[in-house]
Structures are given as structure tokens and as C-alpha cells.
XYZ file of C-alpha atoms in Angstrom:
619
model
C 4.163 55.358 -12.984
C 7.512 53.584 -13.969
C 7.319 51.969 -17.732
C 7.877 49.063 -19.286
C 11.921 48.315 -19.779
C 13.524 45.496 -21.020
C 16.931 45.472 -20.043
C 19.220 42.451 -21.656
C 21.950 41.570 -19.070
C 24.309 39.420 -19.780
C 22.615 36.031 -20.443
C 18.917 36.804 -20.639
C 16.485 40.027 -20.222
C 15.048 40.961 -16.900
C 11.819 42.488 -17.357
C 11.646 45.968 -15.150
C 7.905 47.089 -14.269
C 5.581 48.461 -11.741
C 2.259 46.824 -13.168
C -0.405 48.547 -11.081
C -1.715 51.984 -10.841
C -4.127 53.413 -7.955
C -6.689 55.968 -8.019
C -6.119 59.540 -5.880
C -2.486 57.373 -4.775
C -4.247 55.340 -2.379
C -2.678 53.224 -0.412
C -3.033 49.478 -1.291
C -4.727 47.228 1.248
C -4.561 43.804 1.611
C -7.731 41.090 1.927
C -8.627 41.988 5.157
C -9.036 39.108 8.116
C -10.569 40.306 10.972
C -7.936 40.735 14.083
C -10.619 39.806 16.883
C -11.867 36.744 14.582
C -8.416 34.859 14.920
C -8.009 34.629 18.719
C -5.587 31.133 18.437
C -3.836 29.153 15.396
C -5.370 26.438 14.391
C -2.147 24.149 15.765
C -2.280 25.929 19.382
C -3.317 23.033 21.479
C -0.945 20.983 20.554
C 2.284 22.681 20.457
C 4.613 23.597 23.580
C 3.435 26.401 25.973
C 5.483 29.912 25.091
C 5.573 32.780 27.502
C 4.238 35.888 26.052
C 7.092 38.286 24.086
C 7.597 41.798 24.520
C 10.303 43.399 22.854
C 11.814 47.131 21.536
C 11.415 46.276 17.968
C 7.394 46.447 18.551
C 7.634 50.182 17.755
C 8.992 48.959 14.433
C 5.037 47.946 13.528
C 2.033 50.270 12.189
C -1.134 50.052 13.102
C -3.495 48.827 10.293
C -4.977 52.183 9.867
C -1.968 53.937 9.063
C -0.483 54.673 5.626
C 1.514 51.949 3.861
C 0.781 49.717 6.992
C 2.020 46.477 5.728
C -0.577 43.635 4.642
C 1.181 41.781 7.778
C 0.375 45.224 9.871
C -3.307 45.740 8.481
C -4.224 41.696 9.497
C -2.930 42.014 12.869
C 0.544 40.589 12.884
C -0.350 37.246 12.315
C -1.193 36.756 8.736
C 0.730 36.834 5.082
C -0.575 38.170 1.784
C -0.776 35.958 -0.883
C 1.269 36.259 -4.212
C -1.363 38.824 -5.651
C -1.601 40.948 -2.412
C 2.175 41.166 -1.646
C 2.780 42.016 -5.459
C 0.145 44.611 -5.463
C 0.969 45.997 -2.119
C 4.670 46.046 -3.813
C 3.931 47.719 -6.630
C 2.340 50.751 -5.246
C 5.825 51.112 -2.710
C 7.667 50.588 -5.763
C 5.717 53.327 -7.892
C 5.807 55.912 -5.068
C 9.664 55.476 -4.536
C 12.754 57.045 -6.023
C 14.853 54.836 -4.428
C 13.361 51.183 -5.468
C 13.384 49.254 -8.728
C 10.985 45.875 -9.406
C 13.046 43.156 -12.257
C 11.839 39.572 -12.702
C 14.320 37.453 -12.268
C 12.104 34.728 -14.759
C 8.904 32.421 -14.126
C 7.991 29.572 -12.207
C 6.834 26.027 -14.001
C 3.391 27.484 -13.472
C 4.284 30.716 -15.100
C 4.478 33.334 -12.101
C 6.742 35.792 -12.139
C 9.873 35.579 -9.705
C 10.237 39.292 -8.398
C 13.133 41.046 -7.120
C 13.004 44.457 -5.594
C 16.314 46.271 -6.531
C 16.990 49.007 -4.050
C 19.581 51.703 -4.258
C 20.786 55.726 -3.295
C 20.502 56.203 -6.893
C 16.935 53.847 -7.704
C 19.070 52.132 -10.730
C 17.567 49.276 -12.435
C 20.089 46.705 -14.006
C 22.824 45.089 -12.834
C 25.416 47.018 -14.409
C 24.296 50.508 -13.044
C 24.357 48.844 -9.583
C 27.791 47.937 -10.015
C 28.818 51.404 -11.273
C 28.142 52.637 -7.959
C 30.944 50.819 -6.314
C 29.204 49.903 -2.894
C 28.825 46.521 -1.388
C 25.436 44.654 -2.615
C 23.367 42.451 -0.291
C 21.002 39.793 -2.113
C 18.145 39.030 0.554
C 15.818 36.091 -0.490
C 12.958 34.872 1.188
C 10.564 31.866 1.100
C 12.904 29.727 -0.723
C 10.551 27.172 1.485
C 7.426 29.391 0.958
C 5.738 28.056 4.347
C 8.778 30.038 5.745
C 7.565 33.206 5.388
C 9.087 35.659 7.925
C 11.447 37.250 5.561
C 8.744 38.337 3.424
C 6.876 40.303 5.829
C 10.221 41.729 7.394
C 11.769 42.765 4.465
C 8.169 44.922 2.946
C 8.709 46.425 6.109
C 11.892 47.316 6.082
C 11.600 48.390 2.212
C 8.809 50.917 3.250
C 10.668 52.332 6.365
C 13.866 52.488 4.079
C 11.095 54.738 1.332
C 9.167 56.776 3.527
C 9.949 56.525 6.821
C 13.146 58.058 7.293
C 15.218 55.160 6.634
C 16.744 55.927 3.449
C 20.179 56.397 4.796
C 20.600 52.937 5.279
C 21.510 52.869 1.364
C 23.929 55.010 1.292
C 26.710 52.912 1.189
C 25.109 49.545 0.691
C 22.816 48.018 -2.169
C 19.625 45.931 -1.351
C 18.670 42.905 -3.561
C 14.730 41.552 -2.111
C 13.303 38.697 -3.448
C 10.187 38.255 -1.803
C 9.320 35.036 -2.497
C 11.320 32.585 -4.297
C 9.549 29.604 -4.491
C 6.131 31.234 -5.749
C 4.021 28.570 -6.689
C 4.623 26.558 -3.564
C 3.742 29.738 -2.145
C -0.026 29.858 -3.628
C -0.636 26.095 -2.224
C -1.725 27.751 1.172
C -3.561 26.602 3.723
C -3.822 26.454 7.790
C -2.942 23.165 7.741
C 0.400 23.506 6.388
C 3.360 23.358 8.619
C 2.049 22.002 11.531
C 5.248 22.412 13.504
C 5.235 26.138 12.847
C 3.303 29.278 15.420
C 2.106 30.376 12.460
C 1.458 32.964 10.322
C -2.682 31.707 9.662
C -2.076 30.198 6.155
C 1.524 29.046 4.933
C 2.686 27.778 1.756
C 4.345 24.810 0.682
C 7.463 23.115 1.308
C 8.516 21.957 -1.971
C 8.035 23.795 -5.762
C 4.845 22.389 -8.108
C 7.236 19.657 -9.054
C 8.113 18.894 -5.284
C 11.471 19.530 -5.605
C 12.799 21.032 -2.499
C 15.033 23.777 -3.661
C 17.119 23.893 -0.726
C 18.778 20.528 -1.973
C 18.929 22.006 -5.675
C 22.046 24.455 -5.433
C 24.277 22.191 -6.885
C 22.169 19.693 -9.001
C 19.969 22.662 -10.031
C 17.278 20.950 -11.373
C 14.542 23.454 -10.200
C 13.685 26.126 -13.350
C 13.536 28.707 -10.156
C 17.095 27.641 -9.050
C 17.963 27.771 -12.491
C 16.550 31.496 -12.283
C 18.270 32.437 -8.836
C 21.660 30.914 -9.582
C 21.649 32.936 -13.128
C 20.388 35.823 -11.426
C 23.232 35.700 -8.442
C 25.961 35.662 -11.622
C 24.273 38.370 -13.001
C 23.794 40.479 -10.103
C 27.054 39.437 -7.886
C 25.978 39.846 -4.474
C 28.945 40.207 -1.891
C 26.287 38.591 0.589
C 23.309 36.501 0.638
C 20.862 35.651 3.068
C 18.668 32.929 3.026
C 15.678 32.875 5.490
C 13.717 29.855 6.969
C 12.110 28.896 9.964
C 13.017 25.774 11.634
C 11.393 22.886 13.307
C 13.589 20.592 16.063
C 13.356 21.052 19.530
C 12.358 23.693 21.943
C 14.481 26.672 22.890
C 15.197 30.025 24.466
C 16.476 32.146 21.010
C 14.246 33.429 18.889
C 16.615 34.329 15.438
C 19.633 31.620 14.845
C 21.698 32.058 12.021
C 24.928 30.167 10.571
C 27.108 30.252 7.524
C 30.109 28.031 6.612
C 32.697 26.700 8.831
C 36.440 27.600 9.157
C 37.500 24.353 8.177
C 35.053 25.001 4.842
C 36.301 26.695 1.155
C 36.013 30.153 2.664
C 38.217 30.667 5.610
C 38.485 34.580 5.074
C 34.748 34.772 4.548
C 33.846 33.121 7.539
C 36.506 35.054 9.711
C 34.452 38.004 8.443
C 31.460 37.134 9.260
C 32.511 35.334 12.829
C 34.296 38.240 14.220
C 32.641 41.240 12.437
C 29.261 40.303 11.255
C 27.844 37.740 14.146
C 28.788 40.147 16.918
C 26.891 43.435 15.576
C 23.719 41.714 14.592
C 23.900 39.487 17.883
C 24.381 42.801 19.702
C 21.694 44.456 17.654
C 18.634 41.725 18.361
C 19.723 41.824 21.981
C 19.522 45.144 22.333
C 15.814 44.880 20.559
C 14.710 41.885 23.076
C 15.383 39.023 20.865
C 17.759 36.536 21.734
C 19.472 35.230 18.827
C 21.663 32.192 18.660
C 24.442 30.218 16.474
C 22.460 28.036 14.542
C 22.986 24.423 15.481
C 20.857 21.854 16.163
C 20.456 18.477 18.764
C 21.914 15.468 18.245
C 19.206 13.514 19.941
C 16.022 15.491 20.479
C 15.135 13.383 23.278
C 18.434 13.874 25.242
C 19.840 17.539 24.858
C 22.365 16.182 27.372
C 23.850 14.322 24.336
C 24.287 18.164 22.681
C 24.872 19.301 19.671
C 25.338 19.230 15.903
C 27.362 22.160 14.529
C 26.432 22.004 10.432
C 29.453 21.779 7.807
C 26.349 21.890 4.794
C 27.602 20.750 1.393
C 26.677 22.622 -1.683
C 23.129 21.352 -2.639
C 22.041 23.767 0.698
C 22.228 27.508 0.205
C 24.706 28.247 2.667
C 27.092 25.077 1.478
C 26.904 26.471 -2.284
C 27.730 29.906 -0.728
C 30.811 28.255 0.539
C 31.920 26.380 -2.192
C 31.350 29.874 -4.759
C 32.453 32.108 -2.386
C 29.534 33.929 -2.011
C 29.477 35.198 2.139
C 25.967 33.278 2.693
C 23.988 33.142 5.737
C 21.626 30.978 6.251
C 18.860 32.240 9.129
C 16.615 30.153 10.981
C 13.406 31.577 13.034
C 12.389 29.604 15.521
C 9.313 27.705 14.065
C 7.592 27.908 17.806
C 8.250 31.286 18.611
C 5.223 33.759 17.817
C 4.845 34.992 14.062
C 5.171 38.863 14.797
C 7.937 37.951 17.214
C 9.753 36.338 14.322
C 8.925 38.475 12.055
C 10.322 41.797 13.747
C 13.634 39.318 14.660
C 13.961 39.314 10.890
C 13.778 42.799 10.370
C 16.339 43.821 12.854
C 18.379 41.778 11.385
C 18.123 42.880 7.834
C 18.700 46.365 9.421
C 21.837 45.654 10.897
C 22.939 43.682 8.109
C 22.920 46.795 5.845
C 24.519 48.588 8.317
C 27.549 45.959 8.558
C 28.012 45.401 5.187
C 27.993 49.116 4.833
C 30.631 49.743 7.370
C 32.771 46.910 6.682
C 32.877 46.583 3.031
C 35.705 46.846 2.159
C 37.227 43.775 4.050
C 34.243 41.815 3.011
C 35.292 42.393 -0.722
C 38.920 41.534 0.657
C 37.701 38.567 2.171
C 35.705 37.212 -0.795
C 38.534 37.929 -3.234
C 41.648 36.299 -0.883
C 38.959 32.764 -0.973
C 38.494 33.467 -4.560
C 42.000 33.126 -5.634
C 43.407 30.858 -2.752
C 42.924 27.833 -5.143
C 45.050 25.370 -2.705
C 46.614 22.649 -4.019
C 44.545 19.895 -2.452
C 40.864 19.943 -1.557
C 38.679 18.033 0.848
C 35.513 16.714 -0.816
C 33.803 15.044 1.814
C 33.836 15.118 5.428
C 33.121 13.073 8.848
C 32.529 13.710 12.425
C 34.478 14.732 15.416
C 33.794 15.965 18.769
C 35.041 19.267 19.156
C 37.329 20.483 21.814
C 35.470 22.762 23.303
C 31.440 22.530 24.516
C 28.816 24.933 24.543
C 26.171 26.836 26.736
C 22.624 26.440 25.451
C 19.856 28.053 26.323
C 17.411 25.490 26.141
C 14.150 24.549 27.351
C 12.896 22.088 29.911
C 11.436 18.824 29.445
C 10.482 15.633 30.622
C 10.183 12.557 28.565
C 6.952 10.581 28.776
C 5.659 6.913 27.736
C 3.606 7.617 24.908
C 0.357 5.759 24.899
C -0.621 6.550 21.040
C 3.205 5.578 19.738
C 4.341 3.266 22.718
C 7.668 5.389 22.362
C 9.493 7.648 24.499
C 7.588 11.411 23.714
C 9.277 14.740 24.888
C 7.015 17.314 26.722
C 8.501 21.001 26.593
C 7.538 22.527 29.569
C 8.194 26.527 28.167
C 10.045 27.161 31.157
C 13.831 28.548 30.229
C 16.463 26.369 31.035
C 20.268 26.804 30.804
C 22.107 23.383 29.746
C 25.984 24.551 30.431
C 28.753 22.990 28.477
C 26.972 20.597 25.709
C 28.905 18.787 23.684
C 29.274 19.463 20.192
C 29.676 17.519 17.104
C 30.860 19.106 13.827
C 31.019 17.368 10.711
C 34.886 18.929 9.826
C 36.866 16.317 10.111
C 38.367 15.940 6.544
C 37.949 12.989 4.589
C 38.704 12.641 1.027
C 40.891 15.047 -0.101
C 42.055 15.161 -3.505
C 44.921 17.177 -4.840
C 44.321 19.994 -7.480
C 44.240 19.366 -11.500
C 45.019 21.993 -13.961
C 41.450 21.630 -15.975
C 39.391 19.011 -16.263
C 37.852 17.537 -19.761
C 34.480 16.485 -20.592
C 33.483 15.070 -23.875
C 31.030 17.243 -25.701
C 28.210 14.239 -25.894
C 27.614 15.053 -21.970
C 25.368 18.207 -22.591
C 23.366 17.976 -19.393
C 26.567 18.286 -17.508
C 28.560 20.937 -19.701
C 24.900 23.304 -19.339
C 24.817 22.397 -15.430
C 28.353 23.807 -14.914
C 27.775 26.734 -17.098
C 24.637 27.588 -15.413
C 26.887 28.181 -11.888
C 29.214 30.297 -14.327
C 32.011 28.067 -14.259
C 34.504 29.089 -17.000
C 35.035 26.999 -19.833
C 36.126 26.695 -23.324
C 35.779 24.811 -26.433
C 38.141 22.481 -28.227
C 37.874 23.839 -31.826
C 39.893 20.769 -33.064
C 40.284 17.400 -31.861
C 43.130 16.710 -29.110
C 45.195 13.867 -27.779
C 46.322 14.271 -23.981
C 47.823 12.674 -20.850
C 45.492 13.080 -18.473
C 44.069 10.758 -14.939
C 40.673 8.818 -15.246
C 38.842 7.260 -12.789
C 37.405 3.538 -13.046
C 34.686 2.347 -10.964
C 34.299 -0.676 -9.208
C 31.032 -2.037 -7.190
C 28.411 1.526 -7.794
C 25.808 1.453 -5.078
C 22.838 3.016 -5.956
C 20.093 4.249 -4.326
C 17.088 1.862 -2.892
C 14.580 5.197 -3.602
C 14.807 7.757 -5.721
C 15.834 11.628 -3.843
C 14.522 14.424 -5.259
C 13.915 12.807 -8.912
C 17.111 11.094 -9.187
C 18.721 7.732 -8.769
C 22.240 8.509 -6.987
C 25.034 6.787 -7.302
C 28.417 5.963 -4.803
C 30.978 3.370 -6.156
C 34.690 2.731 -5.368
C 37.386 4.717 -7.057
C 40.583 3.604 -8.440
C 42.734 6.433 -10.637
C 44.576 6.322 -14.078
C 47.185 7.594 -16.136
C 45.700 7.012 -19.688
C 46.414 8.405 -23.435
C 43.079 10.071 -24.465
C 42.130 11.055 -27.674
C 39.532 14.442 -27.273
C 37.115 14.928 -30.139
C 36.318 18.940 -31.119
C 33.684 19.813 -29.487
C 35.307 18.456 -25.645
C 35.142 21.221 -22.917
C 38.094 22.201 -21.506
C 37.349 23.689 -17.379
C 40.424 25.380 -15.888
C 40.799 24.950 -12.004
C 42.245 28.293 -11.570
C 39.475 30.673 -11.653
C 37.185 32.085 -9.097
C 35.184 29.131 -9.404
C 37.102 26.242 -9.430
C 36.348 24.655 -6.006
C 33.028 24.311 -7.308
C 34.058 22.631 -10.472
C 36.242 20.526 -8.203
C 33.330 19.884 -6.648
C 30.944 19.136 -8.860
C 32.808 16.697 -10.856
C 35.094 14.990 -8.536
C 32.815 11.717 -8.334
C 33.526 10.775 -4.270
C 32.374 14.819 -3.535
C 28.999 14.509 -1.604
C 27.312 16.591 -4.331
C 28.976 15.760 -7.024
C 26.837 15.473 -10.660
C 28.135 11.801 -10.518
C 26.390 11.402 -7.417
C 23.575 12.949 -8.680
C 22.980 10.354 -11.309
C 23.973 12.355 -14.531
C 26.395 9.796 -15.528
C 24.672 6.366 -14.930
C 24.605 5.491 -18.413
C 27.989 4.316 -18.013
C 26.884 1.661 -15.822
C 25.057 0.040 -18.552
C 26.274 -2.678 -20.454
C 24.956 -2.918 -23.956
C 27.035 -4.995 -26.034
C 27.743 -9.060 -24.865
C 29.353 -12.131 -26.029
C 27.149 -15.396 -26.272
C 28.520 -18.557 -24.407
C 29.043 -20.409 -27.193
C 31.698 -17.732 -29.287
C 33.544 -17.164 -25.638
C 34.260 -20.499 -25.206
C 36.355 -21.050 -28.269
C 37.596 -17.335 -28.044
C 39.023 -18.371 -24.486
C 40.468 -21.220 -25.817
C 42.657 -19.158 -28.723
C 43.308 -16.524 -26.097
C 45.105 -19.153 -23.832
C 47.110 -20.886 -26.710
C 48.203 -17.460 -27.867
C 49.667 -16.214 -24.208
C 51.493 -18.667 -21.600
C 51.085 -15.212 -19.580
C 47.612 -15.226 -19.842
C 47.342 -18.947 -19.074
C 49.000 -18.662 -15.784
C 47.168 -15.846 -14.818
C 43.885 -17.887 -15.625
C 45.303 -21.056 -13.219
C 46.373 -18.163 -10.465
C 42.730 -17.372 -10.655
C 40.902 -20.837 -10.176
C 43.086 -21.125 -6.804
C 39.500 -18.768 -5.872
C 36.994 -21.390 -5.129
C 34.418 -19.520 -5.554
C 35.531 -18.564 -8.893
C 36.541 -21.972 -10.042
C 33.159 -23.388 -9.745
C 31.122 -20.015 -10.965
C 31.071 -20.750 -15.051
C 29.936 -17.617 -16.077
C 32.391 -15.661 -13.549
C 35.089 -17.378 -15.681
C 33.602 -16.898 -19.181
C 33.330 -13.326 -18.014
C 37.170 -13.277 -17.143
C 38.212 -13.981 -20.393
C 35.272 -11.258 -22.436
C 36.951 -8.553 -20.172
C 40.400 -9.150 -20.987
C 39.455 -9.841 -24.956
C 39.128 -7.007 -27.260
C 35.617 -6.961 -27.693
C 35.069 -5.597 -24.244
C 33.840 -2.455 -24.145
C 36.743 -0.019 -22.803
C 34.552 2.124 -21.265
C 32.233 0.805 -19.149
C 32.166 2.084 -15.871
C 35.191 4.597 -16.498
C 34.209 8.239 -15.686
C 34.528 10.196 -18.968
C 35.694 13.557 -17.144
C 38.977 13.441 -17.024
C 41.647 15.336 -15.322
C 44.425 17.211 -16.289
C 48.165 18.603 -14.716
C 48.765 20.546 -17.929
């Protein structure tokens, strides 16, 4: 049995265990359901008709009798272990293997472990060791929405064939990061009744963490203490690619395994060449050649018209495969088809985990070059938000039929999937990569050191900063902000904020203490993104400077009025400015619009109200 370790890397310790131990090495066994007890799901009668599925990657599966049959394997291919069972099952693998490592990557608000399963040639445990080795590493996560459970399943299977069942080889030039289940808690709010969109497996977690944040919109804000976990562990670890699996709900359809990743138009060009022309073609050819039929992950823009076609995602960075992007981290984001069977989605999964070692392993070394040319590319002018166009060129889907109905119960058009395959040829597609704002490139920005939650935010991503040790006095651009719009409800615990922009060129005076954030690093898109306040995930947007919306200091009628009065007698300027003003009829007869006029332009206003205290810098 592997010990206790405590390894302390980099920012905090990873604790390294395998906590069980098993009498005469038995073979762990999951709760066991009955197979000829669950003859349908409990959704079955009201989801679309499927055809049955038959496919090559059935041999992958054990039967339940044999040895380390998976707890997916011994239920019958159409249930998932709970946290205790797939850590137990884990465990034993882990203790039986020379090749596999368990760390936890820290613990959920309801104090569960976060496990990772670190697999390598050499069965090294920290982060350091792995990167000794010199080969590519691959960071799989699944159940980031814990209802979304196919990667789970898939990847204890492909851990076990990779430790016993002559497999091993597919480490030999790659590294496997495994995270089982990220969003743990969620995970342990199971029931059948969860998902109802989804073919199962029997019981599925939750969508959203014990604090119903969904973590999938937490990349950039990262509010979540498991985000907080995954993004520390990602700097830690350095993956050169991530996958993130879900299963997705929509509209009917013919594949089985879509995946996507960022756009060409995105922060990655090289990265997505990459993956467009090396990785996409051996994993499509892989599934095929398994039975699956895998697709580019898109989705309808009216799911009562597919004739209308399709979206093609440009994701910002609050989504996995948007952060990705922005960090220049090759991410890929995978979507099962929520109403294909479980086992069917399952094995999809695992083939394409396979081939995904087997890619990165053959093609490393441009995947490095690829990740490194976006990393240092830093282009003078970025786009921070983006609309849509209709691109040139439309797309065969292979859909499924329907007809569209008069609902009784909603009195609303309802779609009726028929299962029957059905080819729509040339759809439309709509992308949002059509730049918008784009914003040229400072040298650093500065942020004053009284905005904590913002200077730990951007360290958490591992942006690099550093410290004034002395107070400063600089030339630098500030925005001011004019009409903020905020939001009617709050989204996912904040307030957020939009407001016209109008830009600077101010004198400031930096107090020690201000952080200093360099655009020129392997980060600094993100920065850019993350503080330039029109960027769709900006922390701006995100709320964490509202306080500067606030006004907390006024003047009382009765001191204005006289102070207008001296104000006018002092400067003719100002007086013809004022009689410029009343030509505004709707000014001249508002009283406290003109009392106002004369507090703002008096020196008791306060200077910084509604003036974004990050400011930027050319030198």
C-alpha cells in the first residue's frame, strides 16, 4: 500500500494517498443494482424514440464478473458509482498499479476531497517529477456538471485497461491527468429525477456546486472554491491539453460524441490550427472506425426550424473552452449527446480519450510549438468582444426528423423527433467572430492596492505581477463611465455591470502597495481580458468594482446655491458655458439638474466617481 506524502508544490500541498486496503487483494465491487431490475429509465416515455446502437468499442466492456470490471461494468452499463464507490473502486486500481498516482487537488465547501489520478511510464507523484520527464501532459476532467457523468465511467476504464490490461504503452510518450469528478458535492445530490433531458445513467448528480454556482460560468470570475482548486491546480500542473466533458441537451441528432475548442478568429490561432487539422481528424477517424459518429460541436439556431441552421460557438472565458483560449491552454470542450444511450456514450468517451493520448503523443512536439507561438504572439491590438455574422460557407448536418405539432398543454408550436436519420445539406451557419471592440495593447496595467479581491482574482489565474515598493507618479489612460446599466437579476451571485466608455490621459499619483501587471507575458490576453471593462468577462462586468458607482459625499441645496453664485462671478467662462447650457429645455426647467451642474464642476466633487481605478500604461 502507497503512504501518506505530502508534497508542497508551488503554492499549496497536494496530499498523495491510496486510503483503502482490501483483504486477500480482492477486487472492489460497487453497490450492486440488479441488471434485470432496471429494464427502462425512469424518463423513457417521454423522450424521442432512438434506434438500438451497436458498435466495435463494445469489446472495450467487462462483464460484471470479471476482475476489476468497472462499477459501470458490474451494474450493467447503465449506472454510476457514487463518490464513495468510485473512490474506493479507485483506490484499489491505484494501490495495485506502478504506473498511477492519487493527489487531491483540495476540498469542496462541504469538505470532500477533489481527486486527481496522476498517471505516468514512471508512476511519479508531483508536478515537478512529471515535468522532468519531458513528454506532453493531458489534464482530463470530468463532471465539472456532475449530472454529466460519461467521462467518469470512461476514463476508470480506460485507467484500468492502461494498468492491467495491456494498455500501458499508451504512456509512453504522453502523461495522463484524471479528475474524476470535479464538482463533488453536486455530485452526491443524486437522484433519478435529475436531468430529465438526459438517457441516463439511473441516478445523476447535480448541475450546479452546494452553493449553485455553475462552474462552467466561473473560469474567469472564479468564485467557486473548486474553480479556485482546478485553476491553481492547472498552474501547478501545466497541462499542454485539457478536456472538459459534458453531455448536452438541444435538439435531436445523428452523432453521438461532438466536440469543439476555440475558433481561428479566437487568442489561439496556432492552437486551433493544431487541433483542426491534426487532432479533429484522428479522433473523428478513430470513433468512426469504432461505430460512433462524432460531430463538430455546434448547436441550432432555432430548435424548431433546423432549416434556419446553425450556431458555431466563439465561448468567452467564463466557459472552459473560452478560458482555454484566452490562457492558451489547447482545451476541448466534448459534448455527449444527452439522448443517445448511457453505455453508448460512455464507450464514445473512451475512444476518445484513447486516441487523444495517442495524438498528443505523436504530435507533441508541434502542440508545444503551437502553444508557445500563441503564448508570445502578444499582438498589438485585441478584440474583446464579438458579434455575429453568417459565414461563407454552410454545412451538412446529420440531423433528425421532425414534425412540429400544436401543443394542447402549452398552446405553442412543440417539435416531435421522429428517430429516423435525416440529412439536412448545406445549413447555414452563424458564428459569433465578427470582431467588435478591439482595443490596442498597453504596456502594464495599474491597480491600486485597496482592490484586494481583484489583485487575488488575477493572481489566482497566475497572471504576473509585481509590487510598487514606493509610491509612484505616472502618465497613464483611465477610463470614465457614463450611464452603467446593471443587471435587473442577479447571475450567478453577482450584480453585473455594462456602462459607456470614454478614455483619458491623466497624471496619477500610485501609492506603495499599487500592482503593477505587465502585458507581455504568457498571460497577458487574459489580463487584457479581465480588466478591460467593455470585455464580456471582464471583473468590471462581473461587479467587483461597483463601489465606484456610489456616491457618498453631497452638497445641500442651500450651500450650492450661493456656491454657484461665487463660481459664476469668479469665471465669465464658466458663465457662458452655464447660458450655452439652459438653451436645453429640459435642463433649464430641471432645478436640481442645474444645481448638479455646478457641484460637478466645483471642487468638492468627488474626482472619482465612476472613473475605473485600473489604469493603463504605454511605459
Amino acid at each position: 500500500m502507497r503512504r501518506f506524502l505530502l508534497a508542497s508544490l508551488m503554492v499549496s500541498p497536494l496530499l498523495i494517498c491510496s486510503t483503502f486496503t482490501y483483504a486477500n487483494n480482492a477486487v472492489p465491487t460497487a453497490t450492486q443494482v440488479p441488471t434485470e431490475q432496471i429494464t427502462h429509465l425512469e424518463n423513457d416515455s417521454i423522450l424521442p424514440p432512438i434506434h438500438p446502437w451497436s458498435g466495435a468499442s463494445e469489446t472495450l466492456l467487462l462483464s460484471a464478473d470479471q476482475p476489476w470490471a468497472t462499477p459501470f461494468e458490474q451494474q450493467g452499463y447503465v449506472s454510476s458509482p457514487n463518490y464513495h464507490d468510485t473512490m474506493e473502486w479507485l483506490d484499489k486500481l491505484v494501490d495495485s498499479s506502478d504506473v498511477l498516482q492519487k493527489v487531491s487537488i483540495g476540498k469542496s465547501p462541504q469538505g470532500r476531497d477533489i481527486w486527481m489520478i496522476v498517471a505516468s511510464q514512471d508512476g511519479v507523484s508531483t508536478a515537478q517529477a512529471l515535468s522532468d520527464n519531458g513528454k506532453a501532459t493531458v489534464l482530463v476532467q470530468a463532471g465539472i456538471h456532475s449530472g454529466e457523468i460519461d467521462g467518469k465511467d470512461a476514463g476508470m476504464m480506460l485507467l484500468r485497461d492502461i494498468s492491467h490490461r495491456n494498455k500501458r504503452d499508451l504512456l509512453e510518450n504522453v502523461n495522463l491527468l484524471f479528475i474524476p469528478i470535479f464538482s463533488v458535492d453536486a455530485h452526491e445530490r443524486s437522484s433519478k429525477f435529475n436531468r430529465v433531458n438526459q438517457r441516463g445513467p439511473v441516478n445523476m448528480g447535480w448541475r450546479t456546486t452546494a452553493n449553485n454556482l455553475n462552474l462552467n460560468r466561473d473560469y474567469a470570475k472564479a468564485d467557486a472554491l473548486e474553480m479556485q482548486h482546478l485553476i491553481q491546480a492547472i498552474n501547478i500542473w501545466q497541462p499542454d491539453l485539457y478536456i472538459d466533458i459534458h453531455v448536452t441537451d438541444g435538439i435531436d441528432y445523428q452523432y453521438d460524441v461532438t466536440f469543439g475548442y476555440n475558433v481561428a478568429q479566437g487568442y489561439s490561432p496556432s492552437i486551433f490550427t493544431w487541433l483542426e487539422s491534426i487532432y479533429r481528424p484522428a479522433v473523428e477517424h478513430a470513433l468512426t472506425e469504432q461505430g460512433h459518429i462524432p460531430g463538430q460541436l455546434v448547436f441550432a439556431n432555432d430548435n424548431t426550424d433546423m432549416t434556419k441552421g446553425l450556431s458555431l460557438w466563439n465561448p468567452s472565458p467564463r466557459f472552459s473552452n473560452g478560458y482555454g483560449d484566452a490562457r492558451h491552454l489547447p482545451t476541448i470542450l466534448i459534448e455527449n449527446h444527452s439522448l443517445k444511450p448511457y453505455k453508448q456514450r460512455v464507450l464514445g468517451t473512451y475512444i476518445t480519450l484513447e486516441q487523444t493520448l495517442k495524438t498528443v503523443a505523436k504530435n507533441s512536439t508541434k502542440l508545444k510549438s503551437a502553444i508557445n507561438e500563441d503564448k508570445y504572439r502578444n499582438p498589438s491590438e485585441l478584440t474583446i468582444s464579438w458579434q455575429n455574422e453568417t459565414l461563407a460557407e454552410g454545412k451538412d448536418f446529420k440531423g433528425i426528423d421532425y414534425r412540429v405539432e400544436q401543443s394542447p398543454i402549452s398552446g405553442d408550436k412543440v417539435v416531435r423527433w421522429t428517430g429516423e436519420p435525416k440529412l439536412y445539406e448545406n445549413l447555414p451557419i452563424v458564428a459569433n467572430t465578427k470582431a467588435d471592440i478591439t482595443v490596442t495593447r498597453p504596456v502594464a496595467y495599474y491597480i491600486p492596492p485597496q482592490w484586494t479581491n481583484v489583485i487575488e482574482r488575477l493572481s489566482l489565474h497566475g497572471i504576473r505581477m509585481t509590487r510598487l515598493n514606493k509610491p509612484a507618479s505616472i502618465t497613464a489612460q483611465q477610463y470614465q463611465f457614463s450611464d452603467p446599466l446593471f443587471s435587473s437579476a442577479d447571475y450567478e451571485g453577482h450584480q453585473t455591470v455594462t456602462a459607456t466608455t470614454a478614455i483619458h490621459k491623466i497624471n496619477a499619483y500610485l501609492p506603495a502597495g499599487s500592482m503593477r501587471i505587465p502585458t507581455d507575458q504568457p498571460l497577458g490576453d487574459l489580463a487584457m481580458l479581465l480588466l478591460e471593462p467593455q470585455a464580456e468577462d471582464s471583473l468590471f462586468y462581473w461587479g467587483m468594482f461597483n463601489t465606484i458607482f456610489t456616491r457618498t459625499e453631497y452638497i445641500e441645496d442651500y450651500a450650492v446655491e450661493p456656491l454657484a453664485a461665487k463660481m459664476l462671478l469668479d469665471n465669465p467662462a464658466l458663465q457662458a458655458e452655464f447660458d450655452q447650457a439652459l438653451k436645453d429645455p429640459d435642463f433649464a426647467k430641471d432645478s436640481q439638474a442645474r444645481l448638479r451642474w455646478f457641484y460637478q464642476r466645483s471642487p468638492y466633487y468627488d474626482n472619482e466617481y465612476m472613473k475605473y481605478p485600473v489604469l493603463r500604461a504605454s511605459k
